[in-house]
Short mmCIF file of C-alpha atoms and ligand atoms in Angstrom, two decimals:
data_model
loop_
_atom_site.label_atom_id
_atom_site.label_comp_id
_atom_site.label_asym_id
_atom_site.label_seq_id
_atom_site.Cartn_x
_atom_site.Cartn_y
_atom_site.Cartn_z
CA MET A 1075 -11.33 0.46 -5.88
CA ILE A 1076 -13.32 2.66 -8.21
CA LEU A 1077 -14.30 6.26 -7.52
CA SER A 1078 -16.62 8.00 -9.94
CA LYS A 1079 -15.75 11.47 -11.21
CA GLU A 1080 -18.62 12.79 -9.06
CA LYS A 1081 -17.18 11.13 -5.95
CA ILE A 1082 -13.72 12.59 -6.64
CA LEU A 1083 -15.20 16.07 -7.15
CA GLU A 1084 -17.16 15.64 -3.92
CA ILE A 1085 -13.90 14.97 -2.04
CA PHE A 1086 -12.28 18.01 -3.70
CA GLU A 1087 -15.20 20.21 -2.69
CA LYS A 1088 -15.38 18.85 0.85
CA SER A 1089 -11.71 19.66 1.37
CA GLY A 1090 -12.07 23.16 -0.08
CA ALA A 1091 -9.59 22.45 -2.87
CA LEU A 1092 -11.73 23.91 -5.64
CA LEU A 1093 -11.39 27.65 -5.21
CA LYS A 1094 -13.55 30.20 -6.97
CA GLY A 1095 -12.38 33.77 -7.46
CA HIS A 1096 -9.97 35.64 -9.71
CA PHE A 1097 -6.61 33.92 -10.03
CA LEU A 1098 -3.32 34.66 -11.75
CA LEU A 1099 -2.05 31.41 -13.27
CA THR A 1100 1.67 30.68 -13.79
CA SER A 1101 1.03 31.12 -17.52
CA GLY A 1102 0.15 34.77 -16.85
CA ARG A 1103 -3.48 34.14 -17.78
CA HIS A 1104 -6.40 34.78 -15.44
CA SER A 1105 -8.98 32.24 -14.34
CA SER A 1106 -12.13 32.16 -12.21
CA LYS A 1107 -11.19 28.78 -10.71
CA TYR A 1108 -8.16 27.28 -9.05
CA PHE A 1109 -7.43 23.81 -7.75
CA GLN A 1110 -5.27 23.55 -4.60
CA CYS A 1111 -4.37 19.85 -4.38
CA ALA A 1112 -2.62 20.18 -1.00
CA LYS A 1113 -6.02 20.88 0.56
CA VAL A 1114 -7.14 17.39 -0.46
CA LEU A 1115 -3.90 15.66 0.52
CA GLN A 1116 -3.85 17.26 4.00
CA HIS A 1117 -6.48 14.62 4.90
CA PRO A 1118 -4.86 11.17 5.02
CA GLU A 1119 -8.16 9.41 4.33
CA TYR A 1120 -8.64 11.41 1.10
CA ALA A 1121 -5.00 11.00 0.11
CA GLU A 1122 -5.39 7.25 0.59
CA LYS A 1123 -8.54 7.10 -1.57
CA ILE A 1124 -7.39 9.38 -4.39
CA CYS A 1125 -3.81 8.08 -4.56
CA GLY A 1126 -5.30 4.57 -4.37
CA LEU A 1127 -6.66 5.08 -7.87
CA ILE A 1128 -3.10 5.60 -9.10
CA SER A 1129 -1.64 2.63 -7.20
CA ASP A 1130 -4.53 0.43 -8.39
CA HIS A 1131 -3.88 1.46 -11.97
CA PHE A 1132 -0.18 0.56 -11.78
CA LYS A 1133 -0.33 -2.43 -9.41
CA SER A 1134 0.19 -4.97 -12.21
CA TYR A 1135 3.27 -3.08 -13.45
CA LYS A 1136 6.76 -4.08 -12.39
CA ILE A 1137 7.81 -1.10 -10.28
CA ASP A 1138 10.80 -0.85 -7.93
CA THR A 1139 10.60 2.80 -6.98
CA VAL A 1140 8.23 5.76 -7.06
CA ILE A 1141 9.69 9.20 -7.78
CA ALA A 1142 7.99 12.59 -7.59
CA PRO A 1143 8.96 16.22 -8.12
CA ALA A 1144 8.95 18.37 -4.94
CA ILE A 1145 6.88 19.84 -3.43
CA GLY A 1146 3.44 19.01 -4.76
CA GLY A 1147 4.27 15.49 -5.87
CA ILE A 1148 5.93 14.28 -2.66
CA VAL A 1149 2.76 13.34 -0.78
CA VAL A 1150 1.32 11.63 -3.86
CA GLY A 1151 4.51 9.66 -4.49
CA GLN A 1152 4.82 8.67 -0.84
CA GLU A 1153 1.21 7.47 -0.59
CA VAL A 1154 1.30 5.56 -3.89
CA ALA A 1155 4.61 3.95 -2.85
CA ARG A 1156 3.15 3.04 0.55
CA GLN A 1157 0.21 1.29 -1.10
CA LEU A 1158 2.47 -0.52 -3.58
CA ASN A 1159 4.99 -1.19 -0.80
CA LYS A 1160 7.84 0.27 -2.87
CA ARG A 1161 10.61 2.77 -2.25
CA SER A 1162 9.69 6.46 -2.54
CA ILE A 1163 12.09 9.26 -3.48
CA PHE A 1164 11.72 12.82 -4.75
CA ALA A 1165 13.57 15.33 -6.88
CA GLU A 1166 13.88 18.93 -5.78
CA ARG A 1167 14.96 22.21 -7.33
CA GLU A 1168 18.57 23.28 -7.06
CA ASN A 1169 19.63 26.23 -9.23
CA LYS A 1170 16.32 26.03 -11.07
CA SER A 1171 16.61 22.40 -12.19
CA LEU A 1172 15.23 19.33 -10.53
CA THR A 1173 17.81 16.98 -9.11
CA LEU A 1174 18.15 14.07 -6.66
CA ARG A 1175 19.62 15.15 -3.32
CA ARG A 1176 19.73 13.67 0.22
CA GLY A 1177 21.62 10.62 -1.00
CA PHE A 1178 18.73 9.49 -3.21
CA THR A 1179 19.88 7.53 -6.23
CA LEU A 1180 18.59 5.19 -8.93
CA GLU A 1181 20.22 2.06 -10.24
CA LYS A 1182 20.65 1.19 -13.89
CA GLY A 1183 17.59 -0.73 -15.05
CA GLU A 1184 15.55 0.13 -11.96
CA LYS A 1185 11.84 0.38 -12.84
CA VAL A 1186 10.31 3.67 -11.83
CA LEU A 1187 6.84 5.14 -11.55
CA VAL A 1188 6.69 8.95 -11.74
CA CYS A 1189 3.96 10.61 -9.63
CA GLU A 1190 2.69 14.19 -9.48
CA ASP A 1191 -0.29 16.03 -8.03
CA VAL A 1192 -1.41 18.39 -10.79
CA VAL A 1193 -0.18 18.43 -14.38
CA THR A 1194 -0.71 21.50 -16.54
CA THR A 1195 2.19 21.64 -18.99
CA GLY A 1196 3.91 18.63 -17.43
CA GLY A 1197 7.23 20.49 -17.16
CA SER A 1198 8.27 19.01 -13.80
CA VAL A 1199 7.30 15.48 -14.85
CA PHE A 1200 9.32 15.76 -18.07
CA GLU A 1201 12.29 16.90 -15.95
CA VAL A 1202 11.89 13.91 -13.62
CA ILE A 1203 11.67 11.57 -16.62
CA ASP A 1204 15.02 12.98 -17.78
CA ILE A 1205 16.54 12.37 -14.33
CA VAL A 1206 15.38 8.73 -14.39
CA ARG A 1207 16.79 8.20 -17.88
CA ASN A 1208 20.07 9.90 -16.97
CA TYR A 1209 20.57 7.34 -14.19
CA GLY A 1210 19.93 4.56 -16.71
CA ALA A 1211 16.71 3.62 -14.91
CA GLU A 1212 13.44 2.95 -16.74
CA VAL A 1213 10.21 4.92 -16.57
CA GLU A 1214 7.34 2.43 -16.34
CA GLY A 1215 4.58 5.01 -16.18
CA VAL A 1216 3.39 8.41 -15.02
CA GLY A 1217 0.52 8.70 -12.51
CA PHE A 1218 -1.00 11.98 -11.37
CA ILE A 1219 -4.13 13.19 -9.65
CA VAL A 1220 -5.39 16.00 -11.85
CA ASP A 1221 -4.91 16.58 -15.55
CA ARG A 1222 -5.30 20.34 -16.10
CA SER A 1223 -3.75 20.25 -19.57
CA ASN A 1224 -7.12 20.21 -21.33
CA GLY A 1225 -6.11 16.86 -22.80
CA LYS A 1226 -2.86 18.17 -24.26
CA VAL A 1227 -0.17 16.59 -22.10
CA ASN A 1228 1.36 13.43 -23.51
CA PHE A 1229 4.35 11.94 -21.71
CA GLY A 1230 4.63 9.33 -24.43
CA SER A 1231 5.38 11.84 -27.14
CA SER A 1232 8.75 12.05 -28.85
CA ARG A 1233 11.32 14.08 -27.01
CA GLN A 1234 13.60 16.92 -27.98
CA ASP A 1235 16.52 14.53 -28.35
CA GLY A 1236 14.48 12.55 -30.89
CA VAL A 1237 13.96 9.53 -28.63
CA VAL A 1238 10.40 8.24 -28.96
CA THR A 1239 9.07 6.89 -25.71
CA ASN A 1240 5.84 5.21 -24.77
CA TYR A 1241 5.17 5.83 -21.11
CA PRO A 1242 1.71 4.80 -19.93
CA GLN A 1243 0.07 7.74 -18.18
CA PHE A 1244 -2.89 7.86 -15.83
CA SER A 1245 -4.76 10.69 -14.14
CA THR A 1246 -7.60 10.23 -11.67
CA ILE A 1247 -9.57 13.13 -13.15
CA LYS A 1248 -9.42 15.77 -15.90
CA LEU A 1249 -10.34 19.29 -14.89
CA GLU A 1250 -10.73 21.73 -17.74
CA VAL A 1251 -9.19 25.15 -17.26
CA VAL A 1252 -11.02 28.17 -18.61
CA SER A 1253 -8.60 31.09 -18.65
CA PHE A 1254 -8.37 34.54 -20.17
CA LEU A 1255 -5.66 36.88 -21.35
CA PRO A 1256 -5.52 39.76 -18.85
CA ASP A 1257 -6.84 42.17 -21.50
CA ASP A 1258 -9.89 39.99 -22.20
CA CYS A 1259 -10.59 38.96 -18.60
CA PRO A 1260 -14.22 39.54 -17.58
CA LEU A 1261 -13.24 39.44 -13.88
CA CYS A 1262 -10.76 42.29 -14.39
CA LYS A 1263 -13.55 44.26 -16.07
CA GLU A 1264 -15.77 43.61 -13.05
CA GLY A 1265 -12.98 44.83 -10.79
CA VAL A 1266 -12.66 41.56 -8.83
CA GLU A 1267 -9.45 41.43 -6.78
CA LEU A 1268 -6.72 39.36 -8.51
CA VAL A 1269 -5.05 36.67 -6.38
CA LYS A 1270 -1.92 34.63 -6.97
CA PRO A 1271 -2.81 31.17 -5.61
CA GLY A 1272 -0.81 30.21 -2.57
CA SER A 1273 0.40 33.74 -1.93
CA ARG A 1274 -0.92 36.90 -0.42
CA LYS A 1275 -3.10 39.13 -2.56
CA ILE A 1276 -1.10 40.90 -5.24
CA LYS A 1277 -3.39 43.76 -6.20
ZN1 ZN B 1277 -8.45 39.08 -14.67
#
């Protein structure tokens, strides 16, 4: 299945996932746009189509298990795993670091696909990659819906511990983020109300 960038954007817009306003990003910067992936994934037919691009991309890979970071990645991982007919597990935060709970485990040599909804810095995905490696399992690839890193994220880059990896990565779409430092933000100057996405208004 192939979906053009226009078709993907159409689905995002239909589900109200592309928000316009004045948003506080986790980086502390301000932006006029925000993407709320859960609004797309709340519709099973959209989740099937969009996640289908990821499962299509990795269907020729040898994969035993799909793993995702909670919470955003869970639906993506589950849907990709369903389409590939593989096991699906997730990592969740405990004392600030991602870990496997609920009896989830990975075997040595098990081949794993890491899935996520939106990647900006890729922090959660890098943490999940470390979990997989710590179990002695093998990361076969990283699939995610939206690349918001402005082309910067590279899961195949060399790691802090000096190990050079080469994980194939795939995103269904790249959405550029235009953001401002609070002091240079034109929306602040206009007096538009600042909103933290997913929360109540903060100002
Ligand atoms: Zn602002």
